[in-house]
Amino acid sequence: MEEATKRNKPFLRTLKREIPWEIGNLPSLEILMVAYNGLNGVIPTSIFNISSLQGIDLTNNSLSGKLPNVISLPNLEEPRLWGNNFSGYIPHSISNASKLKVLELNQNSFFGLIPNSLGNLRYLEVLRLWSNNLTTETSTHEWSFLLSLANCKHLMDLQLSQNPLNGNLPTSISNLSTSLQYLYLLDCKIKGKIPMEISSLSNLILLQLSMNELSGYIRATIGRLKSLQALYLTDNKLQGSLPPEVCGLKDLYLLLLFANELDGRLPKCLDDLTSLRYLYLNSNRFHSTIPSTFWSLKNNLEIDLSSNYLSGPLPLDIGNLKTLTDLNLSRNLLSGNIPLTIGSPNGLQVLVLSSNRLQGPIPQSLGGLISLKRLDLSNNSLSGLIPKSLERLSDLSYFNMSFNK
C-alpha cells in the first residue's frame, strides 16, 4: 500500500473534491488510497458494499459525517481513516469486517462508548482511537470494552489517548493479550491507582499513562515488565518513592516521571539501567544526594533532575557522562564547587545548574564544551571572573550568570 501511495502521489494531490458515489460500482476494487488530498464531504455508503475491498486509506483529509454501517466487507483488513472530521458513534457493525487487522480512527470527533463488538475482531493487531471524544458509562465509568478486547489475542498496539474515558484503570486490563506491546492512555482523565495487574502485560514495550489524575505509589510489580523500553507517567499525582525494582528493567530506554509528588531517595541502583538514554525526574520531591553510582550511566543523552530537593556536591565523576547532550540540575539544593571535569562531555548542548547553592569560581574547563548552546549558572553563589575559555563556545546562544557574587 505504501508503494502505491508514492507512485500515485502527483496525481492524488490534484484531487480537491468529494469521493464520487459511483466508486461503489467497482466490484473488483481491492485497494482504495486517497490520503492527503483535502477531500471533503461524506464517505459514500456504496464503498462499504464492495466485498472485494481489502484496504482503505482516507487519512488526513477533511471528510465528515458518520461512518456508514458495515454490511459486507469480508476481506477488509486495514481501514485507515484518521485525521478527518468524522463524528457520531463508532458503529457496532464494524465487527462485520471480521478480517480487520488494523483499525485507525484517531484524530476525529467520534463520541460515545467504544463498542464492545470490537472484541469480535479476532485478527485485530492495531487499534488506534486516540484524540476523539470517546467515553465510558456515565454512571459507573466502567471500561467494558476492555473485557471484549481480551478476545483479540493478536492485539499488539492499543492507543486510546486523549479521550475522556474517566474512572479508574480497571484490573481487567490484565485480560488483554500478552501480545500487547504498546499501550497509550495519555490524557484520559483516569483517576485512582495504577493497578498491579498491569504487570501481567509481560511483553509491553511502551506504557504511556501521562497527564491523568493517577495517585498512590508506583508499585514494585512494575519490575515484572521485563521488555519495557519506555515508561511515561508524567503529570499525575503519584507519591512515595521510586521503587528499586525499576532498576530491573534492563531494556528501559526512556523513563519520564516528571511533575508528580514522588519523594524519598533516588535509588542507588539506577546505574543498572545500562540501556537508559532519557531520564526525566524533574518537578518532584526527591530529597537525597545524587548517588555516586548515578554518574556511571555512561550512555545517557538527556538527564533532568530539576525542581527537587537534591543536595550535596557535584562529584568529579560527572565527567564520566561522555555522551550527554542535556543536563538540567536547576532548582535544587546542590552545593560546593562546580567540578573541573564538567568540561568532559564534548557533545553537551544544554547545561543548567541555576538556583542552587553552588560556589567558587566558574571552571575554565567549561570552554571545552564546544557544542554548548545553553548555559545557565544563575542564582548561585559563584564568584570570580567569567573564564576567557568561554570564547570558544561559538554555538552558545543563551548564557545566564545573573544573581551571583
C-alpha positions as a printed Julia matrix, in Angstrom:
405×3 Matrix{Float64}:
   0.0     0.0    0.0
   2.84    2.42   0.81
   4.49    1.92  -2.6
   1.21    2.6   -4.37
   0.82    5.84  -2.44
   4.25    7.08  -3.55
   3.6     6.18  -7.2
   0.29    7.99  -7.35
   1.2    10.99  -5.2
   1.43   13.6   -8.02
  -1.99   12.57  -9.32
  -3.63   12.34  -5.93
  -2.52   15.85  -4.99
  -4.71   17.26  -7.74
  -7.9    15.89  -6.23
  -9.92   18.61  -4.5
 -13.44   17.24  -4.37
 -15.73   14.71  -2.75
 -15.36   11.0   -3.21
 -17.8    10.1   -6.03
 -20.66    7.77  -5.14
 -20.03    5.87  -8.35
 -16.86    4.41  -6.89
 -19.11    1.8   -5.32
 -19.73    0.46  -8.82
 -16.23   -1.01  -8.96
 -16.97   -4.58  -7.87
 -13.35   -5.77  -8.14
 -11.77   -2.87  -6.19
  -9.3    -4.15  -3.6
  -7.31   -1.08  -2.52
  -8.65    2.49  -2.25
  -6.0     5.08  -1.37
  -6.82    8.8   -1.45
  -4.93   10.06   1.61
  -3.66   13.66   1.99
  -5.85   15.23  -0.68
  -8.05   17.79   1.09
 -11.16   15.75   0.25
 -14.38   16.81   1.93
 -17.95   15.58   2.17
 -19.0    12.18   3.46
 -17.9     8.65   2.67
 -20.27    7.13   0.11
 -22.08    4.2    1.7
 -21.56    2.33  -1.55
 -17.88    1.85  -0.63
 -18.93   -0.29   2.32
 -20.68   -2.71  -0.02
 -17.61   -3.61  -2.08
 -16.96   -7.14  -0.86
 -13.57   -7.36  -2.6
 -12.14   -4.36  -0.69
  -9.03   -5.15   1.38
  -7.66   -1.74   2.27
  -8.98    1.84   2.57
  -6.7     4.8    3.2
  -8.53    8.12   3.56
  -6.17    9.64   6.09
  -5.64   13.35   6.65
  -8.48   14.78   4.57
 -11.48   16.88   5.63
 -14.1    14.15   5.35
 -17.01   14.44   7.77
 -20.28   12.86   8.82
 -20.9     9.47  10.35
 -19.34    6.21   9.34
 -21.78    4.07   7.35
 -22.82    0.73   8.78
 -20.65   -2.12   7.63
 -22.83   -4.6    5.81
 -20.41   -6.83   3.97
 -16.68   -6.25   3.93
 -15.44   -9.81   4.4
 -11.94   -9.1    3.05
 -11.21   -5.7    4.59
  -8.02   -5.75   6.67
  -6.78   -2.17   7.0
  -9.18    0.81   7.11
  -7.11    3.93   7.81
  -9.47    6.86   8.38
  -7.51    9.01  10.79
  -7.1    12.77  10.62
 -10.58   13.71   9.36
 -13.72   15.26  10.83
 -15.8    12.11  11.27
 -18.28   12.24  14.15
 -21.05   10.21  15.73
 -20.74    6.76  17.24
 -18.3     4.13  16.07
 -20.79    1.67  14.53
 -21.13   -1.72  16.21
 -21.4    -3.2   12.75
 -17.69   -2.59  12.19
 -17.16   -6.06  13.6
 -18.81   -7.44  10.44
 -15.45   -6.77   8.77
 -14.2    -9.85  10.55
 -10.7    -9.9    8.98
  -9.66   -6.48  10.29
  -6.04   -6.34  11.39
  -5.59   -2.56  11.63
  -8.26   -0.01  12.59
  -7.18    3.63  12.65
  -9.94    6.12  13.57
  -7.74    8.5   15.56
  -7.85   12.31  15.31
 -11.53   12.6   14.51
 -14.59   13.66  16.53
 -16.18   10.31  17.36
 -18.1    10.26  20.64
 -19.98    7.8   22.8
 -18.82    4.41  24.01
 -16.1     2.29  22.49
 -18.21   -0.58  21.08
 -17.84   -3.95  22.75
 -18.27   -5.53  19.33
 -14.6    -4.74  18.63
 -13.87   -7.85  20.65
 -15.25   -9.9   17.73
 -12.32   -8.83  15.56
 -10.21  -11.89  16.3
  -7.38  -10.9   13.95
  -7.03   -7.32  15.22
  -3.42   -6.25  15.78
  -3.58   -2.44  15.86
  -6.39   -0.31  17.33
  -5.86    3.46  17.26
  -8.75    5.58  18.54
  -6.78    8.41  20.14
  -7.83   12.07  20.01
 -11.6    11.68  19.85
 -14.36   12.24  22.43
 -14.95    8.62  23.39
 -16.2     7.96  26.91
 -17.21    5.22  29.33
 -20.57    4.64  31.03
 -21.58    7.93  32.67
 -22.82    6.41  35.93
 -20.2     3.73  36.51
 -17.27    4.71  34.25
 -16.8     1.01  33.61
 -14.43    0.11  30.81
 -16.48   -2.81  29.49
 -14.75   -2.6   26.12
 -11.53   -3.86  27.77
 -13.23   -7.13  28.61
 -14.26   -7.55  24.99
 -10.78   -6.7   23.68
  -9.47   -9.65  25.7
 -10.76  -11.76  22.8
  -8.31  -10.06  20.42
  -5.41  -12.41  21.0
  -3.18  -10.79  18.38
  -3.57   -7.21  19.65
  -0.15   -5.54  19.79
  -0.88   -1.81  19.68
  -3.71   -0.13  21.64
  -3.87    3.68  21.5
  -6.73    5.4   23.34
  -5.04    8.65  24.42
  -6.85   11.99  24.55
 -10.32   10.59  25.13
 -12.3    11.49  28.29
 -12.61    7.88  29.45
 -12.74    8.87  33.15
 -12.9     6.47  36.08
 -10.23    4.13  37.39
  -7.98    1.98  35.29
  -9.68   -1.4   35.81
  -7.96   -4.57  36.95
  -9.44   -6.24  33.86
  -6.55   -4.67  31.94
  -4.72   -7.87  32.83
  -7.05   -9.74  30.45
  -5.6    -8.02  27.41
  -3.47  -10.17  25.17
   0.07  -10.89  26.28
   0.97   -9.95  22.7
   0.31   -6.29  23.61
   3.45   -4.2   23.13
   2.18   -0.6   23.06
  -0.42    0.85  25.42
  -1.23    4.57  25.14
  -3.62    6.12  27.68
  -2.33    9.69  27.84
  -4.77   12.42  28.94
  -7.79   10.16  29.51
  -8.88   11.68  32.85
  -8.01    8.42  34.63
  -8.15    8.52  38.44
  -7.12    6.19  41.23
  -4.11    3.91  41.45
  -2.19    2.09  38.78
  -3.46   -1.49  39.18
  -0.78   -4.06  39.94
  -2.46   -6.28  37.34
  -0.89   -4.17  34.61
   2.29   -6.13  35.26
   0.6    -9.12  33.59
   1.24   -7.49  30.21
   4.61   -9.17  30.09
   5.56   -8.15  26.53
   4.8    -4.47  26.93
   7.44   -2.27  25.27
   5.83    1.13  25.85
   3.44    2.25  28.61
   2.0     5.78  28.36
  -0.14    6.96  31.31
   0.87   10.63  31.45
  -1.41   13.64  32.02
  -4.02   11.85  34.1
  -5.04   12.06  37.75
  -3.33    8.89  38.95
  -2.42    8.74  42.62
  -0.85    6.28  45.03
   2.51    4.62  44.58
   4.46    3.23  41.69
   4.17   -0.42  42.62
   7.13   -2.75  42.86
   5.37   -5.06  40.41
   6.38   -2.62  37.64
   9.64   -4.56  37.69
   7.9    -7.54  36.06
   7.61   -5.7   32.75
  10.97   -7.0   31.63
  10.5    -5.97  27.98
   9.64   -2.36  28.82
  11.65    0.24  26.9
   9.65    3.42  27.54
   7.69    4.38  30.67
   5.67    7.61  30.69
   3.97    8.54  33.99
   4.34   12.34  33.88
   1.84   14.94  35.1
  -0.02   12.82  37.62
  -0.29   12.81  41.41
   1.9     9.81  42.13
   3.51    9.7   45.56
   6.05    7.71  47.5
   9.5     6.64  46.44
  10.76    5.29  43.18
  10.87    1.52  43.79
  14.26   -0.12  43.23
  12.5    -2.77  41.14
  12.57   -0.22  38.32
  16.3    -0.9   38.1
  15.49   -4.42  36.89
  14.11   -3.07  33.61
  17.31   -3.7   31.68
  15.86   -2.65  28.3
  14.48    0.67  29.58
  15.45    3.41  27.14
  13.25    6.25  28.38
  11.97    6.98  31.9
   9.69   10.01  32.27
   8.24   10.61  35.74
   8.29   14.39  35.97
   5.54   16.56  37.5
   4.39   14.18  40.23
   4.73   14.14  44.02
   7.4    11.45  44.27
   9.77   11.75  47.2
  12.42    9.86  49.11
  15.88    8.98  47.89
  16.96    8.29  44.35
  17.66    4.54  44.09
  21.38    3.71  44.14
  20.79    1.02  41.55
  19.9     3.43  38.71
  23.27    2.64  37.15
  21.87   -0.83  36.38
  19.76    0.79  33.65
  22.51    0.46  31.07
  20.11    1.0   28.13
  18.74    4.25  29.56
  19.1     7.31  27.32
  16.43    9.74  28.6
  15.78   10.29  32.32
  13.31   12.94  33.48
  12.58   13.0   37.23
  12.13   16.77  37.48
   9.38   18.56  39.42
   9.05   16.03  42.21
  10.13   15.98  45.86
  13.22   13.77  45.86
  15.41   14.81  48.75
  18.66   12.88  48.79
  22.14   13.38  47.49
  22.63   12.17  43.96
  24.01    8.61  44.36
  27.64    8.24  43.29
  26.62    5.28  41.11
  24.35    7.61  39.12
  27.31    9.05  37.25
  28.05    5.59  35.83
  25.13    5.98  33.39
  27.64    6.49  30.6
  25.21    6.21  27.68
  22.7     8.81  28.8
  21.74   11.55  26.37
  19.37   13.69  28.47
  19.03   13.99  32.27
  16.63   16.34  34.06
  16.53   16.25  37.86
  15.48   19.88  38.28
  12.96   21.19  40.81
  13.59   18.67  43.56
  15.36   18.88  46.94
  18.6    17.16  45.94
  21.61   18.23  47.98
  25.34   17.74  48.31
  28.22   18.49  45.95
  28.62   17.59  42.3
  31.29   14.84  42.1
  34.26   14.61  39.77
  32.54   11.56  38.24
  30.16   13.89  36.41
  32.79   13.84  33.69
  32.0    10.17  33.0
  28.85   11.18  31.1
  30.64   11.37  27.77
  27.55   11.04  25.54
  25.38   13.51  27.44
  23.66   16.26  25.42
  21.32   17.82  28.04
  21.85   18.14  31.8
  19.44   20.1   33.99
  20.02   20.09  37.76
  18.47   23.5   38.46
  16.25   24.46  41.41
  17.78   22.04  43.91
  19.99   22.42  46.99
  23.29   21.41  45.4
  26.38   22.96  46.99
  30.15   23.14  46.65
  32.24   23.96  43.61
  31.47   23.11  40.01
  33.94   20.27  39.32
  36.64   20.77  36.71
  35.56   17.55  34.98
  32.3    19.26  33.91
  34.04   20.07  30.63
  34.45   16.44  29.56
  31.16   15.66  27.72
  32.09   17.17  24.34
  28.58   16.73  22.97
  26.84   18.61  25.8
  24.45   21.2   24.34
  22.44   22.24  27.4
  23.84   22.74  30.91
  21.51   24.26  33.51
  22.72   24.48  37.12
  20.77   27.59  38.15
  19.06   28.19  41.51
  21.3    26.03  43.67
  23.93   26.83  46.32
  26.99   26.38  44.16
  30.03   28.5   44.99
  33.6    29.14  43.96
  34.92   30.05  40.52
  33.49   29.14  37.14
  35.87   26.45  35.88
  37.95   27.13  32.79
  37.09   23.62  31.58
  33.62   24.81  30.55
  35.35   26.16  27.47
  35.8    22.55  26.38
  32.06   22.11  25.87
  32.35   23.1   22.23
  28.78   22.01  21.36
  27.16   24.02  24.16
  24.16   26.12  23.12
  22.61   26.94  26.51
  24.48   27.65  29.75
  22.61   28.8   32.85
  24.51   29.23  36.13
  22.29   31.97  37.56
  21.06   32.26  41.17
  24.04   30.65  42.87
  26.97   32.0   44.9
  29.61   31.74  42.2
  32.46   34.24  42.31
  35.41   35.41  40.29
  35.76   36.22  36.63
  33.97   34.73  33.67
  36.61   32.45  32.09
  38.14   33.6   28.82
  37.86   29.99  27.61
  34.13   30.52  27.04
  35.08   32.46  23.91
  35.47   29.08  22.22
  31.74   28.33  22.58
  30.77   29.5   19.12
  27.35   27.78  19.24
  26.33   29.34  22.56
  23.02   31.19  22.13
  21.91   31.55  25.79
  24.21   32.44  28.68
  22.86   33.44  32.11
  25.16   34.28  35.0
  22.85   36.7   36.84
  22.45   36.78  40.62
  25.87   35.5   41.6
  28.66   37.21  43.56
